[in-house]
XYZ file of C-alpha atoms in Angstrom:
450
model
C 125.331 23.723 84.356
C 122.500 21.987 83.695
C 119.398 21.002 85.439
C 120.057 17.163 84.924
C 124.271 17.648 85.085
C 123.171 19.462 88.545
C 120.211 17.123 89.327
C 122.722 14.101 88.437
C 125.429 15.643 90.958
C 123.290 15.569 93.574
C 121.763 12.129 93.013
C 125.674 11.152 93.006
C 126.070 12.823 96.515
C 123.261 11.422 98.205
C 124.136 7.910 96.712
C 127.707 8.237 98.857
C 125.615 9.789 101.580
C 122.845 7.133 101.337
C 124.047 4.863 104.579
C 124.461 8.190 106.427
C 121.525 8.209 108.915
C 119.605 12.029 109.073
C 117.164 13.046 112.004
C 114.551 15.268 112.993
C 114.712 17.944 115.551
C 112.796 15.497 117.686
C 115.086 12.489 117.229
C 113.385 10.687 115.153
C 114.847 9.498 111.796
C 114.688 10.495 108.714
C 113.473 8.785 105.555
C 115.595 7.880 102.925
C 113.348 9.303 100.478
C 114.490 13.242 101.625
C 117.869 11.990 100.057
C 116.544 10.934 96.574
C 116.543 13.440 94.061
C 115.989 11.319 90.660
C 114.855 14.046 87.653
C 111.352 13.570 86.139
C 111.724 11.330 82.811
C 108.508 12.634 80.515
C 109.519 9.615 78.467
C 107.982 7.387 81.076
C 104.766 9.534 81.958
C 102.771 8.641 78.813
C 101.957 9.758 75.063
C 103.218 13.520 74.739
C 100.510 16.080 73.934
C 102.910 19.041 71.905
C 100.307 21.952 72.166
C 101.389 23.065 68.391
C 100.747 19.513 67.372
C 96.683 20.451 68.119
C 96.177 23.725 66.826
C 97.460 25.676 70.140
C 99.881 28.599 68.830
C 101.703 31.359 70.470
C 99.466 33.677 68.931
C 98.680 36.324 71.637
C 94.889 34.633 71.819
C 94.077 33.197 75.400
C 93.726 29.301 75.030
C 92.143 28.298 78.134
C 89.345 26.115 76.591
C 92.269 24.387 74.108
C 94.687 23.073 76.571
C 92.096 21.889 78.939
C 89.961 19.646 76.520
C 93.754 18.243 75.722
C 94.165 17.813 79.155
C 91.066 16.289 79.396
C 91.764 13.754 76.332
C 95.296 13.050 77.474
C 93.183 11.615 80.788
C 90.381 9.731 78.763
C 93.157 8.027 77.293
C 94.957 6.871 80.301
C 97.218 9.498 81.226
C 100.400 11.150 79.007
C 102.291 14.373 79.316
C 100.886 17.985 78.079
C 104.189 19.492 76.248
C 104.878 23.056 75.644
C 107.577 24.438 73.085
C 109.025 27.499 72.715
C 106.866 30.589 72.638
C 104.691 32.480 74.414
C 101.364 30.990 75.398
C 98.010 32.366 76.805
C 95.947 31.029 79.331
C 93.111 30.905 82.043
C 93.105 28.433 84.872
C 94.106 24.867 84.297
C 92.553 21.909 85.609
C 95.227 18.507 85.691
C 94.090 15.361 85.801
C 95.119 11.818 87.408
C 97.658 10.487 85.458
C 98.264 13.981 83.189
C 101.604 15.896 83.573
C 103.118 19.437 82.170
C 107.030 20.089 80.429
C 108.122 23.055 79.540
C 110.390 23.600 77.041
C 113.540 25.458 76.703
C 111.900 28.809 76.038
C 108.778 28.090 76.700
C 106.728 30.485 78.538
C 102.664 29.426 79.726
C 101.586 32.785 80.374
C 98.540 33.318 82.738
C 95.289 35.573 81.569
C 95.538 38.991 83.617
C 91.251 38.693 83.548
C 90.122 36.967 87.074
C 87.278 35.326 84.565
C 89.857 33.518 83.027
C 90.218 31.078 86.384
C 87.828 29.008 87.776
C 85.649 29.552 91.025
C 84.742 26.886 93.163
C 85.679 25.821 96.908
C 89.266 26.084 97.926
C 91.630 26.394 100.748
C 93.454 30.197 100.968
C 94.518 32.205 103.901
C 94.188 29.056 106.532
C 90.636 28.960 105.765
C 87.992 26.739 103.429
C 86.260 29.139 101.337
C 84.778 29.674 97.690
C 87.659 31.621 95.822
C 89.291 31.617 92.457
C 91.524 28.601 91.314
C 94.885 28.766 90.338
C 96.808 29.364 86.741
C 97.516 25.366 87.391
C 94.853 23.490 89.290
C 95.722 19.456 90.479
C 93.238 17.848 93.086
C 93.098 14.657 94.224
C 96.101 13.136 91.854
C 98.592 10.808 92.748
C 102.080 11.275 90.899
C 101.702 14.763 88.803
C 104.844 16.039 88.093
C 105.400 19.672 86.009
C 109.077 19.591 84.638
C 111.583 20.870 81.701
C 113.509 24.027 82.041
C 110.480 26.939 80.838
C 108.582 29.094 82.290
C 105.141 29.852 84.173
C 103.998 33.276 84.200
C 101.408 33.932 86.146
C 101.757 37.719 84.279
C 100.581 39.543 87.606
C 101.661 42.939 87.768
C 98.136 44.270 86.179
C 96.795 42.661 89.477
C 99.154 44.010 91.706
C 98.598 47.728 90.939
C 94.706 47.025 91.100
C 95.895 45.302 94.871
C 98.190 48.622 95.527
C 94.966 51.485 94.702
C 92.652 49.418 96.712
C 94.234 49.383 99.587
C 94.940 53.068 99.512
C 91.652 53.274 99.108
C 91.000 50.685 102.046
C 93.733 50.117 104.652
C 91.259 46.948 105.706
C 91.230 45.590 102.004
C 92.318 41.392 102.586
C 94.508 39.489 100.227
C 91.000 38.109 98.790
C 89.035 41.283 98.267
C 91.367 42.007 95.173
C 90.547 39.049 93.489
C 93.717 37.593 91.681
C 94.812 33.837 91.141
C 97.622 31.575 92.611
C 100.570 30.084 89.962
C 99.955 26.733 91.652
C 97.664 25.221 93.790
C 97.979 21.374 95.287
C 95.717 20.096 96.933
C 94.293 16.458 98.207
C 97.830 14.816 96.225
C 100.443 12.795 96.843
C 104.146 11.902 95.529
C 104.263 15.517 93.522
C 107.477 16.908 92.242
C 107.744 19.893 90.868
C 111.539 20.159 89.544
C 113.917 22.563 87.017
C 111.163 25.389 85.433
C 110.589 29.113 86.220
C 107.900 30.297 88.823
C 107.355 33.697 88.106
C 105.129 37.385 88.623
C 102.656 35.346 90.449
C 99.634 37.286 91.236
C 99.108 35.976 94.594
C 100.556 33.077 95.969
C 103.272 31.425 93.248
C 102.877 27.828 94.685
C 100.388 26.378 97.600
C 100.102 22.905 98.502
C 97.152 21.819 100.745
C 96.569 18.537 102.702
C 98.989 16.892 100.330
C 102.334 14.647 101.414
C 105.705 13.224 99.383
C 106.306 16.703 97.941
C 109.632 17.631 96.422
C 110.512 21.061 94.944
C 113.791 20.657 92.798
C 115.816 23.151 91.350
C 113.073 25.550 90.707
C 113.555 29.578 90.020
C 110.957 31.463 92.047
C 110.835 35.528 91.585
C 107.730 37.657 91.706
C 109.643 40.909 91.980
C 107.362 43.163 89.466
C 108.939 46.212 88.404
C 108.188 48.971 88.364
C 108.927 48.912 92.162
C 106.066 50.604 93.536
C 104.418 47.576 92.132
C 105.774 45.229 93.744
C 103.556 41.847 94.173
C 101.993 41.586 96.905
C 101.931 38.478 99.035
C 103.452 36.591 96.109
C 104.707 33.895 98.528
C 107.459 31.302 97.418
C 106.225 28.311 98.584
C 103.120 27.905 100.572
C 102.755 24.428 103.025
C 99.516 24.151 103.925
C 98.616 21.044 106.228
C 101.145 18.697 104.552
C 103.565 15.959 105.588
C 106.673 15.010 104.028
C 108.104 17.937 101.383
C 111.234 18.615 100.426
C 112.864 21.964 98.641
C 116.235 21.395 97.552
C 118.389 23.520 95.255
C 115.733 26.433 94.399
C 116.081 30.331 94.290
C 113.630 32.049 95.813
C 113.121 35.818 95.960
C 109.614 37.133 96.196
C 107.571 40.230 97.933
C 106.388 38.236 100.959
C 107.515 35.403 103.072
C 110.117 32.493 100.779
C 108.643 29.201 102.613
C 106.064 29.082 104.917
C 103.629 27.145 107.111
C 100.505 27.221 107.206
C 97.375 25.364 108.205
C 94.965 27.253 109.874
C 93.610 30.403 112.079
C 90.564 31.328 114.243
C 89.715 30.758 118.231
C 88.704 27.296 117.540
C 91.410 26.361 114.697
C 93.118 23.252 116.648
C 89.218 21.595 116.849
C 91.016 18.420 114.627
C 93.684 17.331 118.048
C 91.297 18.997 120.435
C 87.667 18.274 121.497
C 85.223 21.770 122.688
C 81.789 20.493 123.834
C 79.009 22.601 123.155
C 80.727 24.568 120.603
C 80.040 24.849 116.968
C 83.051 24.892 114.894
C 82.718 27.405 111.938
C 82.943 26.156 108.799
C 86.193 27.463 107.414
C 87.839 25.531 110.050
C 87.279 21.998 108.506
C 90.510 21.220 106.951
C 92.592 22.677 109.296
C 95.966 20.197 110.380
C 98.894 20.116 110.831
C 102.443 20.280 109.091
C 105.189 17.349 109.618
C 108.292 17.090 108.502
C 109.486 19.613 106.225
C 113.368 20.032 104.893
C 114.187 22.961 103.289
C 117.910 22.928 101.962
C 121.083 23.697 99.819
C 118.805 26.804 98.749
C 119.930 30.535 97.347
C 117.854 33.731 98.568
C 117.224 36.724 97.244
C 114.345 39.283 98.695
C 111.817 38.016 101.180
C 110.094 39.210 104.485
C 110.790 35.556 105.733
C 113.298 33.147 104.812
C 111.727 30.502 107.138
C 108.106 31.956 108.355
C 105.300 29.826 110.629
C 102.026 31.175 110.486
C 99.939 33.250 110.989
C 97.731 30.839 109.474
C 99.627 27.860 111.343
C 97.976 25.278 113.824
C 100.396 22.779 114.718
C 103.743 22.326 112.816
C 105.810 19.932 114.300
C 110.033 18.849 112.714
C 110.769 21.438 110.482
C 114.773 21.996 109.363
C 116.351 24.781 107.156
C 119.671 24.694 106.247
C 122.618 24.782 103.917
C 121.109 28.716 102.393
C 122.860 31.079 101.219
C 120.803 34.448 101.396
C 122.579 36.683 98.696
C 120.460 39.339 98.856
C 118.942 40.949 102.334
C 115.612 39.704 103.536
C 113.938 40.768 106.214
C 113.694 37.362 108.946
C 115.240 34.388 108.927
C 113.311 32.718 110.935
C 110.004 34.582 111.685
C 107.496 32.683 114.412
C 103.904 34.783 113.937
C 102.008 34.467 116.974
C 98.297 34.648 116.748
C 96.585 36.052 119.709
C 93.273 34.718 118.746
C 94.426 31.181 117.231
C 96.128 28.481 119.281
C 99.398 27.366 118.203
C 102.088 25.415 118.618
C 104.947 25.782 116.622
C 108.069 22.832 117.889
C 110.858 21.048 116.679
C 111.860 23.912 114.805
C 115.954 23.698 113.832
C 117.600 26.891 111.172
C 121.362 25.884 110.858
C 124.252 26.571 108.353
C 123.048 29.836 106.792
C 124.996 32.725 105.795
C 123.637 35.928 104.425
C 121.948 39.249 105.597
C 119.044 39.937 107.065
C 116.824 42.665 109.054
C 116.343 40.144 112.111
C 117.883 36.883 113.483
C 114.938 35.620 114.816
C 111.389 37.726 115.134
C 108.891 36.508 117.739
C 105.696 38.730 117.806
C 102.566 38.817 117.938
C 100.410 38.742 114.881
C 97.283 41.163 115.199
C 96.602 41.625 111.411
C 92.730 40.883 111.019
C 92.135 39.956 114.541
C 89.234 38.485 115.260
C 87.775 35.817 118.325
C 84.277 35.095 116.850
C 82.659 35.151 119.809
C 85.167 33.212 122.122
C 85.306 34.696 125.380
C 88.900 33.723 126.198
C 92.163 33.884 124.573
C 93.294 30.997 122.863
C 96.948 30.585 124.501
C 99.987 29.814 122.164
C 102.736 27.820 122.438
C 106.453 27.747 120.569
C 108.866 24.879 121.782
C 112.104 22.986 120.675
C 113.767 25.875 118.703
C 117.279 25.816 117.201
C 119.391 27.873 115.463
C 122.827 27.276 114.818
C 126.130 27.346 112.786
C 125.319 30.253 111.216
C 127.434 33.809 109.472
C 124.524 36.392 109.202
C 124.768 40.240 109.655
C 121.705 41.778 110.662
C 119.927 44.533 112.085
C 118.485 43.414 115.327
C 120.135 39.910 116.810
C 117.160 38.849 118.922
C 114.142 40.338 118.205
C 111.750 38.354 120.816
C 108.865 39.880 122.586
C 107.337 38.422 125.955
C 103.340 37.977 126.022
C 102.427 35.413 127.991
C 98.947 36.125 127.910
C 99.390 35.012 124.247
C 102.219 32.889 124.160
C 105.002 30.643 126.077
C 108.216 30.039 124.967
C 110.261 27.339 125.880
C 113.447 25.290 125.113
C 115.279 27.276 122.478
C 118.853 26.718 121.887
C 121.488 28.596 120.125
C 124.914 26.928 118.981
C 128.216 28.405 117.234
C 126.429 31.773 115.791
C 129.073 34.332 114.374
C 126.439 37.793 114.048
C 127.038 41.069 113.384
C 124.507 43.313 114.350
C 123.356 46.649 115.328
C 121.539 45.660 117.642
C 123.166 42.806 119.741
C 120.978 42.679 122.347
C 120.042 39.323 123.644
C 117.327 38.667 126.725
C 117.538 34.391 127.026
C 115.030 35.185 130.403
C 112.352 35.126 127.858
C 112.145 32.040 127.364
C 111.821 28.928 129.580
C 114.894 26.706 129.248
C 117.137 28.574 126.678
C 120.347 27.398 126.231
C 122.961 28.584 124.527
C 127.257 28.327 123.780
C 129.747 29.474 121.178
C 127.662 32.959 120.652
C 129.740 35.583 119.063
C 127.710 38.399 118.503
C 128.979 42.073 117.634
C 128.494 45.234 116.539
C-alpha cells in the first residue's frame, strides 16, 4: 500500500472520527489538529530544485558545498522544494532555510559523509544540555513550516562511527555519547508546524531525529532502523525520536527499531535543571541549563516496533513532562521497556499525566522505575534534588514479559504517586507486583501469570 493510499485511509478515518472528542490524561481536551493527517503536497511548497538539474550527481563525490548554495538560492528566491531522484548521494551537514523543503524520491538515498568535518560546529542543544557540538546530516532552525517528504531515504551511513564509539569505550568505560564525535540524522530546533512524513530514517550515527524547543510536530508514516550489522556494531544511542522541550507532536503510523530508547523525552538534567518554573536566590545557574523546559502534550500512536531499550522512555535528561499518551503499538519484535521512567538522583523531575494503553507485544519489563546514576554529578549542590512521578496509567494491554513490575522505592530520590492499572492480560516470569510503592495505586481487571 502506499504512503498516500495509507495516508488517505487515515485522513478518511479521522474525518468519521472528527466530532469524536479525545482527552489528555489530565482531562483536558484534545485538539483537533492530533486527528489531521493531510500528506505534504511539494506541488504547493514552491519551484522544485532537482539536484541533477544543477550539476549534483550520484557520483560517489561528497556534495556538501552543492546542495547547500541550492538551498541557499532556493531561499533568496522565496522559498521552493530541494528534490532528490534516484541514486545515491553524498553529503556533509545541511543547513534548511525558511521557506526551503526536502523530497525524496522513490530510490533516492541522501547519504551522510562518515568524516565529522563534513558537519558543522556551532552551539546546539544534545544530551539535555546547551553546548558547542556538531550539527546534524539535516540542520532547520528557526523555520516555520519545513516539511521533508517522498518515499527515499536518509542515511546518515554511521556504522564507521559506531565501531570508533565501540573501541573507545573499551578503552574508556567513562567515554560520553559526545566524546566520540559523530552527527545526528535530524536536528529541529526553534520551529514550528514541521512534518516529517513517508521517507526512510536510517544507520544514524547518533541520534536519528531530535527536535528542540519546537511545537505542531507530526511524524507520519516514517521507517526508522539504525540496527548496523555486523552486530557487535550495533549503533549506539541511535535514538528514534528525540522530544526535547516541545509542545504539541504527534507520531502516527511509523516503525521504529533502533539500538537505544524508540521515543523519548527529554529536556534537561543537572541540580538546578527546573531553574525556568522555579526561582533559587543566590544561586548561579550554569550555563548549559538555559533552554531547559518542559514537554506537553505528546501522542504517540497506531505505531509498529521492532528493537528498542524503551518503547516509551522519560528522561534522564527530562525536567517536567506533563500529558503524554502511547497507544494503539504493536511491538513485533522484543524490546526491552515499555514504559521506562529514569529517575535522576541529582536532577529534579516530575514526570505526570503519563497514560500507555492498547499495546500488544513482548518485552523485558512492563514498567521500569529506577534510578538513573549514569554520569552523576551535583555541581556543588549540597542537597538532593527530590523527584517526583505522578498520574501514571497503563492499561488494555497483551504483553509477555520478563519482569511484570519492575519498580524500585527511593524516596530519598523520588515519590511516586497515583498510578493506575486497568484490564492488563501479562505473562511473565516474574509476576511480582508491590502496589505499596506507590502512594494511591489503583488497580482492577489484572491478570497476570506465569
Amino acid at each position: 500500500m502506499s504512503l498516500f493510499l495509507t495516508l488517505g485511509l487515515l485522513q478518511s478515518s479521522a474525518a468519521k472520527k472528527k466530532d469524536v472528542k479525545d482527552f489528555w490524561p489530565d482531562g483536558t481536551e484534545m485538539s483537533a489538529w492530533f486527528k489531521e493527517v493531510k500528506p505534504v503536497d511539494i506541488n504547493s511548497l514552491g519551484k522544485q530544485y532537482r539536484l541533477t538539474d544543477y550539476g549534483i550527481f550520484a557520483d560517489g563525490r561528497v556534495h556538501t558545498a552543492e546542495i547547500q548554495a541550492l538551498i541557499d538560492r532556493a531561499a533568496q528566491n522565496g522559498g521552493g522544494v530541494i528534490v532528490v531522484p534516484q541514486g545515491i548521494y553524498m553529503t556533509g551537514g545541511l543547513i534548511f532555510k525558511q521557506g526551503t523543503h526536502l523530497h525524496l524520491e522513490e530510490g533516492a538515498v541522501l547519504m551522510g559523509s562518515d568524516f565529522i568535518g563534513d558537519y558543522p560546529l556551532g552551539k546546539t542543544r544534545i544530551e539535555g544540555e546547551t553546548c558547542t557540538y556538531f550539527g546534524a546530516l539535516i540542520n532547520a532552525d528557526g523555520l516555520d513550516g519545513f516539511t521533508i517528504s517522498g518515499s527515499g531515504t536518509i542515511d546518515g551511513n554511521g556504522l564507521k562511527y559506531h565501531k570508533q564509539f565501540w573501541l573507545r569505550r573499551k578503552w574508556n568505560r567513562q567515554c560520553t555519547n559526545k566524546d566520540e564525535q559523530r552527527p545526528r540524522l535530524l536536528y529541529v530546533s526553534n520551529c514550528k508546524n514541521v512534518q516529517v512524513e513517508g521517507v526512510n530514517l536510517q544507520n544514524s550515527a547518533f541520534w536519528t531525529t531530535h527536535f528542540y524547543n519546537s511545537e505542531r510536530i507530526k511524524l507520519i508514516g516514517l521507517h526508522i532502523c539504525s540496527l548496523a550489522k555486523p552486530d557487535d556494531s550495533k549503533g549506539p544511542s541511535t535514538d528514534a525520536v528525540d522530544l526535547d522541550v516541545v509542545k504539541d507532536v504527534l507520531v502516527k503510523n511509523c516503525f521504529m527499531a533502533v539500538n537505544d530508547d524508540a521515543v523519548v523525552l527529554k529536556g534537561g538534567k543537572g541540580p538546578y535543571a527546573d531553574a525556568f518554573e522555579k526561582d533559587y536566590p543566590g544561586v548561579k545557574i550554569p550555563e548549559e541549563s538555559v533552554g531547559n523546559g518542559m514537554n506537553e502534550r505528546v501522542l504517540i500512536e497506531d505505531c509498529e516496533y521492532g528493537f528498542s531499550h524503551g518503547c516509551l522512555t522519560i528522561g534522564s535528561e527530562s525536567v517536567h513532562t506533563r500529558n503524554v499518551i502511547l497507544r494503539n503499538i504493536n511491538i513485533s519484535r522484543q524490546g526491552n521497556n515499555l514504559l521506562w521512567l529514569k529517575m535522576r538522583p541529582d536532577t529534579p523531575q516530575l514526570y505526570e499525566y503519563i497514560t500507555v494503553e492498547n499495546i500488544r507485544g513482548k518485552v523485558k519489563n512492563f514498567i521500569l522505575v529506577a534510578p538513573w546514576k549514569q554520569f552523576y554529578d551535583l555541581k556543588g549542590r549540597q542537597d538532593n534534588p527530590l523527584s517526583y512521578s505522578d498520574h501514571i496509567t497503563m492499561r488494555n494491554c497483551n504483553v509477555e514479559c520478563n519482569v511484570f513490575f519492575n519498580v524500585k522505592q527511593q524516596e530519598e530520590v523520588y515519590h511516586l504517586s497515583n498510578f493506575n492499572f486497568e484490564n492488563l492480560n501479562i505473562k511473565a516470569s516474574d509476576t511480582s507486583f508491590h502496589p505499596e510503592v506507590v502512594e494511591g495505586f489503583t488497580y482492577k481487571g489484572l491478570n497476570v501469570k506465569q
